[in-house]
mmCIF file of C-alpha atoms in Angstrom:
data_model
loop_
_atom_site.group_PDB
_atom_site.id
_atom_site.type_symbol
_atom_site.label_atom_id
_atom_site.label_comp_id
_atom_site.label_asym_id
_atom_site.label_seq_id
_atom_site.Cartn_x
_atom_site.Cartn_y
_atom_site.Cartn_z
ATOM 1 C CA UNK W 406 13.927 -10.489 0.418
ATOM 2 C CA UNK W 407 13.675 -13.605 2.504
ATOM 3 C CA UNK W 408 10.143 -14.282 4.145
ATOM 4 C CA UNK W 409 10.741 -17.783 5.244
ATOM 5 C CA UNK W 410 11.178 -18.064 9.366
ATOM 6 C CA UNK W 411 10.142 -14.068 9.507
ATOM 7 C CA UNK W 412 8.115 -12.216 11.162
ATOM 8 C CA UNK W 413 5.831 -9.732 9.710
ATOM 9 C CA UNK W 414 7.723 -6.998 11.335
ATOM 10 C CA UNK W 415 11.061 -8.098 10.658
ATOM 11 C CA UNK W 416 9.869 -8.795 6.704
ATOM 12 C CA UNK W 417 8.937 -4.753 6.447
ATOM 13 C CA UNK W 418 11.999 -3.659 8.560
ATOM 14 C CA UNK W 419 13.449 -5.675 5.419
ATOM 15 C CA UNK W 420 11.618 -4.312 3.118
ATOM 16 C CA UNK W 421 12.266 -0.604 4.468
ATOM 17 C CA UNK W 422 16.109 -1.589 3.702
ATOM 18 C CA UNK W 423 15.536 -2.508 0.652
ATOM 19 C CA UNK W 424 13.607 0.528 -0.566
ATOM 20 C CA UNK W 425 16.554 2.389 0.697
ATOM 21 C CA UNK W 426 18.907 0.693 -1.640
ATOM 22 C CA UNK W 427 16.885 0.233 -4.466
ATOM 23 C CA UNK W 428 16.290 4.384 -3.723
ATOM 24 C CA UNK W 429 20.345 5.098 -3.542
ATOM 25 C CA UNK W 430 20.870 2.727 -6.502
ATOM 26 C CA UNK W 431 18.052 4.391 -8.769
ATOM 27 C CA UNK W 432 19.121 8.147 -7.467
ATOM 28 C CA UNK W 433 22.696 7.256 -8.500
ATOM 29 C CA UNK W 434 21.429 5.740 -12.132
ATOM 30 C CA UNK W 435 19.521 8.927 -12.875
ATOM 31 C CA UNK W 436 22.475 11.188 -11.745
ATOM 32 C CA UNK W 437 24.829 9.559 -14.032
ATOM 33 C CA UNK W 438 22.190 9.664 -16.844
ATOM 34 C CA UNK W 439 21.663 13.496 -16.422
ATOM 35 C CA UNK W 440 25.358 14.119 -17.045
ATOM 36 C CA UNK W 441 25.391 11.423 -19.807
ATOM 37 C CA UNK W 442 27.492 9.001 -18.225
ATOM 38 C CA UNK W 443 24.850 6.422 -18.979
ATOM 39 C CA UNK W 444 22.169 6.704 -21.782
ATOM 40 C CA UNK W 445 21.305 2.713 -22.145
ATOM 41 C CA UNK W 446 17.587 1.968 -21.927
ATOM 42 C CA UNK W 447 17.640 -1.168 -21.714
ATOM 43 C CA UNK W 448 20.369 -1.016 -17.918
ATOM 44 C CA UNK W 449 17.516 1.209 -17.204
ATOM 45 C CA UNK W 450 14.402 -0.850 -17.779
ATOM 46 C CA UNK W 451 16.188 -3.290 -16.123
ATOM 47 C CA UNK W 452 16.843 -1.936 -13.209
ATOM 48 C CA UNK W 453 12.744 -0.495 -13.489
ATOM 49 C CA UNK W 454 11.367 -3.851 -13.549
ATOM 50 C CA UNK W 455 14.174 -5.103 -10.575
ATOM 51 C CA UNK W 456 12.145 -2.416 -8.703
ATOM 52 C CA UNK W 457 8.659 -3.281 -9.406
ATOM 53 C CA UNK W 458 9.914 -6.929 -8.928
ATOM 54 C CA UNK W 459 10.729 -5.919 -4.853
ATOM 55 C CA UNK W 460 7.323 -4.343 -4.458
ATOM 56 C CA UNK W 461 5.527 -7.407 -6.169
ATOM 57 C CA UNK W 462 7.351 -9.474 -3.332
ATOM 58 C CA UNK W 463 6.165 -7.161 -0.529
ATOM 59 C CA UNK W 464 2.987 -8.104 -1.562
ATOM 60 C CA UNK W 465 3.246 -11.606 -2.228
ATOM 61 C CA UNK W 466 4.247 -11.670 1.681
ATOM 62 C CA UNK W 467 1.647 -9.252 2.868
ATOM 63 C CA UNK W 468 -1.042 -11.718 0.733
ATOM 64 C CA UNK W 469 0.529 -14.939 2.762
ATOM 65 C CA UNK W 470 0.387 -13.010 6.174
ATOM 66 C CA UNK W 471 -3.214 -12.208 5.380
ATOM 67 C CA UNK W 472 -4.077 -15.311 5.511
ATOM 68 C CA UNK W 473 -3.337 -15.697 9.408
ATOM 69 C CA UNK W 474 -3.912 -12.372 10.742
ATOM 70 C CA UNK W 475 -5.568 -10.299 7.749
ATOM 71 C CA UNK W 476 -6.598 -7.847 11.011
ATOM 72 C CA UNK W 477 -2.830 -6.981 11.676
ATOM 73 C CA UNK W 478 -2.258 -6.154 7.748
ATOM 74 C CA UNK W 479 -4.831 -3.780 7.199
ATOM 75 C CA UNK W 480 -3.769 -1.984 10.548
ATOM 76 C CA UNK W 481 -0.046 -2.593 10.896
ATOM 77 C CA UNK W 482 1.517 -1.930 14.303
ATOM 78 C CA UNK W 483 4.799 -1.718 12.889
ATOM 79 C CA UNK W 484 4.188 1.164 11.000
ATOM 80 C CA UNK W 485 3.545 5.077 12.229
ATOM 81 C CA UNK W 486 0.129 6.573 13.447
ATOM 82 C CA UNK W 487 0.623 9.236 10.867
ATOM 83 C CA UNK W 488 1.143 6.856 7.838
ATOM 84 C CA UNK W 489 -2.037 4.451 9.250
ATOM 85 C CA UNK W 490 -4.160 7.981 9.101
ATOM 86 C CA UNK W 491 -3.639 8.054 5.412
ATOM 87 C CA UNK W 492 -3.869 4.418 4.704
ATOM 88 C CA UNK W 493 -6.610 2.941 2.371
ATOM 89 C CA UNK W 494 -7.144 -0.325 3.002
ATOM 90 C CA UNK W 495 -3.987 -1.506 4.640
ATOM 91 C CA UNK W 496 -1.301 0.540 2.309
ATOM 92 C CA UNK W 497 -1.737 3.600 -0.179
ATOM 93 C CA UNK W 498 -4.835 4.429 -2.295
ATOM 94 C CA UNK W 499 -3.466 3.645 -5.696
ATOM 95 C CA UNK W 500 -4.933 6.563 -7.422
ATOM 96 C CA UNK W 501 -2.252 8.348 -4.915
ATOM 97 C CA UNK W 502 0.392 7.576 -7.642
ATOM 98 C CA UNK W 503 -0.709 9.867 -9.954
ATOM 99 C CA UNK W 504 -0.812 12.805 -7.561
ATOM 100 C CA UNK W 505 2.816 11.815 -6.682
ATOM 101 C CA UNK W 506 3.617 11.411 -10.586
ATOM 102 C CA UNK W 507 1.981 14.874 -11.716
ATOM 103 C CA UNK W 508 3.414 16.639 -8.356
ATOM 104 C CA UNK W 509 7.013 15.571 -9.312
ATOM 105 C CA UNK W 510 6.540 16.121 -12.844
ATOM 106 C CA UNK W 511 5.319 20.035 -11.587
ATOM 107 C CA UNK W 512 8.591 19.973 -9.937
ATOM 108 C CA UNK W 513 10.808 18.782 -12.725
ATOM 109 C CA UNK W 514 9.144 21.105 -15.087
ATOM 110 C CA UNK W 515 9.863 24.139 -13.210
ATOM 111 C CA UNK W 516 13.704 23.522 -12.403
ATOM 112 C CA UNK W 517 14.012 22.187 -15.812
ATOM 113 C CA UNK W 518 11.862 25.413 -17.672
ATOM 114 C CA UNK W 519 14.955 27.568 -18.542
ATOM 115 C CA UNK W 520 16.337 24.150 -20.755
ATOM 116 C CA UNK W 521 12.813 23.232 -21.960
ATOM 117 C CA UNK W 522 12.749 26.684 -23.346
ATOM 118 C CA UNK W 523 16.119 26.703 -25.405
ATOM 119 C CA UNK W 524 14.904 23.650 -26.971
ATOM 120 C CA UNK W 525 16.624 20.973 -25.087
ATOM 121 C CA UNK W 526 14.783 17.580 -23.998
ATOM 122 C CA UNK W 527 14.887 16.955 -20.586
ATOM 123 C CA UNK W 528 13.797 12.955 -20.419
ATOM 124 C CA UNK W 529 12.131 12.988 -17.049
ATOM 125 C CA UNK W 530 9.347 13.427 -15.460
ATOM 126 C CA UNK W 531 8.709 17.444 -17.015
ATOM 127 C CA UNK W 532 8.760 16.024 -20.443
ATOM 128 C CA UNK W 533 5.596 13.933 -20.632
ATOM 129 C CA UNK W 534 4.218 13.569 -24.420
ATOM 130 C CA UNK W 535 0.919 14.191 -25.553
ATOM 131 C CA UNK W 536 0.113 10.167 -25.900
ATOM 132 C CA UNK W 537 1.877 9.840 -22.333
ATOM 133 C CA UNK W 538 -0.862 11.836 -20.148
ATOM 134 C CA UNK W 539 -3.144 10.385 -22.355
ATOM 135 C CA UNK W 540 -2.257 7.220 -21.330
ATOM 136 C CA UNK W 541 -1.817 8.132 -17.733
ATOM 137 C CA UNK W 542 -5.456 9.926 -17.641
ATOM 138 C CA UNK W 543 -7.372 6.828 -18.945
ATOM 139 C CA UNK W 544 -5.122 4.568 -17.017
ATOM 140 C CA UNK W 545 -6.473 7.108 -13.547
ATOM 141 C CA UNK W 546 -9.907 6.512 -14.848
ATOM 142 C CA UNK W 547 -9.824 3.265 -14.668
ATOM 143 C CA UNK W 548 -7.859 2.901 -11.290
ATOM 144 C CA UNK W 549 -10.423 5.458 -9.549
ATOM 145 C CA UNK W 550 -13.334 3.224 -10.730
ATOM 146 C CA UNK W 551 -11.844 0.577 -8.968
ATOM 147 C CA UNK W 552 -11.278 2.272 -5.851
ATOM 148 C CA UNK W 553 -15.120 2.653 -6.028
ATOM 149 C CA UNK W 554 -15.799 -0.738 -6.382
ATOM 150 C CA UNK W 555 -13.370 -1.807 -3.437
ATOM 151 C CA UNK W 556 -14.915 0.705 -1.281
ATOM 152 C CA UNK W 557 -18.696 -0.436 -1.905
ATOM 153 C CA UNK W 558 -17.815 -4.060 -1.538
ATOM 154 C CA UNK W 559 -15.714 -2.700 2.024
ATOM 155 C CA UNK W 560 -18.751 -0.802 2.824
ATOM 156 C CA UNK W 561 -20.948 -3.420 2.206
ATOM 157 C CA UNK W 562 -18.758 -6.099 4.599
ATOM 158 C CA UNK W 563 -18.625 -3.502 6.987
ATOM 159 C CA UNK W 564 -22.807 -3.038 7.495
ATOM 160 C CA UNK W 565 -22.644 -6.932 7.993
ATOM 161 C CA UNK W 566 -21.142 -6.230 11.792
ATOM 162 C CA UNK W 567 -24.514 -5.079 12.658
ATOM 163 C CA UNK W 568 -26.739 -7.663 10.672
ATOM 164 C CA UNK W 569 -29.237 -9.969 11.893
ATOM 165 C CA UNK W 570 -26.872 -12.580 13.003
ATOM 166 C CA UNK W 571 -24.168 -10.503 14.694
ATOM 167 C CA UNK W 572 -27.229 -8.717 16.840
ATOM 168 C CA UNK W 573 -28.552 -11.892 17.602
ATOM 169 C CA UNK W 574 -25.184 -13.143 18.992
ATOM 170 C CA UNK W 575 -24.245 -10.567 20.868
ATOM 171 C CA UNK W 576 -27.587 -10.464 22.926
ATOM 172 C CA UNK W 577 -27.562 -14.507 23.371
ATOM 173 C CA UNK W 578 -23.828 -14.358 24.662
ATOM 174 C CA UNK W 579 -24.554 -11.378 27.092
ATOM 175 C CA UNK W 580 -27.486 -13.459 28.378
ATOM 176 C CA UNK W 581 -26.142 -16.579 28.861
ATOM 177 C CA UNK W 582 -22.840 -15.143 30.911
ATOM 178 C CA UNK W 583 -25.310 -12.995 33.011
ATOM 179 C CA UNK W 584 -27.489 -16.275 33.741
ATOM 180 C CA UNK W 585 -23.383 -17.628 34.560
ATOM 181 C CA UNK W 586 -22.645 -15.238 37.177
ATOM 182 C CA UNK W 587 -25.658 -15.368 38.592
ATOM 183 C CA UNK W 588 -24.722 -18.957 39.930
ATOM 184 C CA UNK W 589 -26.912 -20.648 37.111
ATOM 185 C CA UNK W 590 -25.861 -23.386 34.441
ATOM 186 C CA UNK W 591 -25.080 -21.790 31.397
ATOM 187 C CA UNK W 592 -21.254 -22.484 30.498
ATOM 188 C CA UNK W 593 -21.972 -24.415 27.776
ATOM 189 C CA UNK W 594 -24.239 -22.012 26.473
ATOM 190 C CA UNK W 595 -21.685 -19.131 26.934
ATOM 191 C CA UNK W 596 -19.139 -22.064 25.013
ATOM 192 C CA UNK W 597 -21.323 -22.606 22.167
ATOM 193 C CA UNK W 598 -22.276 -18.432 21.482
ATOM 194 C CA UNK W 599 -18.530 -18.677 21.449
ATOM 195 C CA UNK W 600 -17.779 -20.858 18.704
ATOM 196 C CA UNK W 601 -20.771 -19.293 17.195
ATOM 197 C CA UNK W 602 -19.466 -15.864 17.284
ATOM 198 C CA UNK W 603 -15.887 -17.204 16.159
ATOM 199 C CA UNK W 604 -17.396 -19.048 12.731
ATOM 200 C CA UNK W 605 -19.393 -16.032 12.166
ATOM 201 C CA UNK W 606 -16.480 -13.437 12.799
ATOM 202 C CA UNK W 607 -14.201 -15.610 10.779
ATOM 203 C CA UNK W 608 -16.271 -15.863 8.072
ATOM 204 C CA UNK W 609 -16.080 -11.778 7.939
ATOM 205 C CA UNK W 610 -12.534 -11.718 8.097
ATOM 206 C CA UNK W 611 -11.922 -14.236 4.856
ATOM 207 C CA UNK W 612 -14.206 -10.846 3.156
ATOM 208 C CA UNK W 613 -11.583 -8.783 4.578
ATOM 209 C CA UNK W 614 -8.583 -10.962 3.321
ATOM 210 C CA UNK W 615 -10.275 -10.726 0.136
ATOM 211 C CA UNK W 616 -10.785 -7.179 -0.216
ATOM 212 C CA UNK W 617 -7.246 -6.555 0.906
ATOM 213 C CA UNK W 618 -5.893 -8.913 -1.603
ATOM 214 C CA UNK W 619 -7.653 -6.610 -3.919
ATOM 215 C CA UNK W 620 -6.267 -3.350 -2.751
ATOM 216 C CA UNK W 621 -2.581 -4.624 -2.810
ATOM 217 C CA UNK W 622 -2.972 -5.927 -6.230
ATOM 218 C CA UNK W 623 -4.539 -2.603 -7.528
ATOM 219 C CA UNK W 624 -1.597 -1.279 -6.083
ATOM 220 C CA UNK W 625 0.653 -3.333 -7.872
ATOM 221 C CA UNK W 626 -0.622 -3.076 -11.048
ATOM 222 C CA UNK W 627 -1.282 0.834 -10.759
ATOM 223 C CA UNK W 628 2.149 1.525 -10.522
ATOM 224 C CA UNK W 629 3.085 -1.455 -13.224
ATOM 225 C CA UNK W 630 1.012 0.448 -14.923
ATOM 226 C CA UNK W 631 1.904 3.559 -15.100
ATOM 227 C CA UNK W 632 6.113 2.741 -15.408
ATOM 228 C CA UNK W 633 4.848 0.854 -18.376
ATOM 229 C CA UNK W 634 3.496 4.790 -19.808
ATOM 230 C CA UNK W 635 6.918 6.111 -18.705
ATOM 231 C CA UNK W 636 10.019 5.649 -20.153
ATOM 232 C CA UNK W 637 13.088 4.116 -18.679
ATOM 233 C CA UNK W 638 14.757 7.185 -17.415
ATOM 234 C CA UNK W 639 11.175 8.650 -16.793
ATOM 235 C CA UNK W 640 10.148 5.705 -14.322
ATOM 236 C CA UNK W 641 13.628 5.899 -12.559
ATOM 237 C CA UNK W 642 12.293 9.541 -11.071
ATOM 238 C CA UNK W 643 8.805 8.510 -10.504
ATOM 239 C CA UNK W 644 9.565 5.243 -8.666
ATOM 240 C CA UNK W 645 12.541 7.516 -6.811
ATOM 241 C CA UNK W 646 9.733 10.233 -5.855
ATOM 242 C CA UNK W 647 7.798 6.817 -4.431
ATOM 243 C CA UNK W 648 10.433 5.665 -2.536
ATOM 244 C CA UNK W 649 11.503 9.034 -0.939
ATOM 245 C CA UNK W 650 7.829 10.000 -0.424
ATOM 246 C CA UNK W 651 7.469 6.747 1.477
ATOM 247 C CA UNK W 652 10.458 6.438 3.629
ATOM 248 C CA UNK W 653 10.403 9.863 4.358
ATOM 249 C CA UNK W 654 6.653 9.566 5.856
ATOM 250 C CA UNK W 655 7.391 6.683 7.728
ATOM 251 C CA UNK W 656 10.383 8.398 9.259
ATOM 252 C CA UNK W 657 8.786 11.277 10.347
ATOM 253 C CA UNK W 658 6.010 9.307 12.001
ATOM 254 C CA UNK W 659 7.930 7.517 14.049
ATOM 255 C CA UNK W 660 9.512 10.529 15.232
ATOM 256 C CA UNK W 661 6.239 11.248 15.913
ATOM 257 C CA UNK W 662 5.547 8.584 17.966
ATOM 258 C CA UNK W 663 8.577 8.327 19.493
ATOM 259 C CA UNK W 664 7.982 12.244 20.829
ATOM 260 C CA UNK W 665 4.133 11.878 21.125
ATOM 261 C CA UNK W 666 3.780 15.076 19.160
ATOM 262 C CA UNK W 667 0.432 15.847 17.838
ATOM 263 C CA UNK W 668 0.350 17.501 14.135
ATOM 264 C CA UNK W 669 -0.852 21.091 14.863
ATOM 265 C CA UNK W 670 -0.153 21.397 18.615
#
């Protein structure tokens, strides 16, 4: 994907196109592997990590974009009011993943119990071993720990709105621009609260590019992670489920938007 001379909102209109093919290409891999056209692991780690190679780029561009407008990533306007509802800290909470992995592998399982029960091996997602969700529980553990840890560091930033400093500011600026349009000198004074309040507010915002920085890469390495557990064919279907899950959302808030329907109404 090319980021140079984009903006954000062309990048993840991009990025949307891409998920699509990567989505046809890895629907069409798993199709010819479940009629045993294709049984070569190594095509199909391949093609895994050429996956997890497009989401490490998204990003590596939403990281670069945070560092002019962190504000706009961690409430994009270019995505749908439904998907920003469910949003945890600019994108999905990565302990998400395993709800999509175990809710897919539910899925497989049942289609797949009539096979499962005449003895045959069914490679994806309703065949996890023993060692497998053993691997994936420690692994969501771990990942909902740090979700903690993000949160209490984002709480934390978020108290600092109303410290001692931001109460301070806010009172001195109203002041000063009441003393202004009250025909008094005070312009400079309403100038320097200004640059005060700018420092100060900028200053919160690099703690906002950092926590978001932290988010993505959770992200990132979550589902890294987990196609690392998987095998080949077995993170094919679980990086499909992503993808559909995903476009599908975004889709239907749009037409959402687009309608103004309300969920319920």
């Amino acid at each position: 994907m090319k980021t140079e001379h984009e903006c954000p909102e062309t990048f993840f209109e991009a990025w949307l196109s891409e998920q699509n093919q990567d989505l046809h290409h890895l629907t069409n891999v798993a199709a010819d592997h479940n009629h045993g056209n294709s049984d070569d692991s190594k095509l199909l780690g391949a093609l895994v990590d050429q996956v997890v190679k497009h989401y490490e780029s998204y990003y590596e561009a939403k990281s670069r974009w945070a560092e002019h407008n962190v504000l706009t990533m961690l409430s994009p306007p270019w995505t749908s009011t439904l998907e920003n509802a469910f949003f945890w800290i600019g994108g999905w909470r990565p302990s998400m993943s395993f709800h999509l992995l175990y809710s897919k592998s539910g899925l497989q399982l049942e289609a797949q119990l009539a096979e499962m029960m005449r003895g045959f091996s069914t490679t994806d997602l309703s065949d996890l071993s023993h060692s497998q969700l053993a691997g994936i529980n420690n692994l969501q553990g771990g990942v909902i720990k740090q979700e903690k840890h993000i949160n209490h560091k984002m709480a934390k930033l978020q108290d600092t709105i109303a410290d001692t400093t931001m109460v301070e500011l806010s009172h001195l600026h109203v002041a000063a621009e009441m003393v202004r349009k009250n025909g008094h000198k005070g312009r400079d004074d309403v100038d320097d609260h200004g640059d005060l309040v700018e420092s100060t507010l900028s200053q919160k915002q690099k703690g906002l590019e950092e926590i978001l920085h932290r988010a993505d890469e959770l992200r990132l390495r979550t589902l890294k992670n987990i196609t690392c557990i998987l095998t080949p064919i077995q993170a094919v279907h679980f990086l499909i489920a992503a993808a559909e899950l995903h476009l599908k959302l975004h889709d239907w808030g749009k037409k959402m938007d687009a309608s103004g329907q309300v969920v319920g109404a």
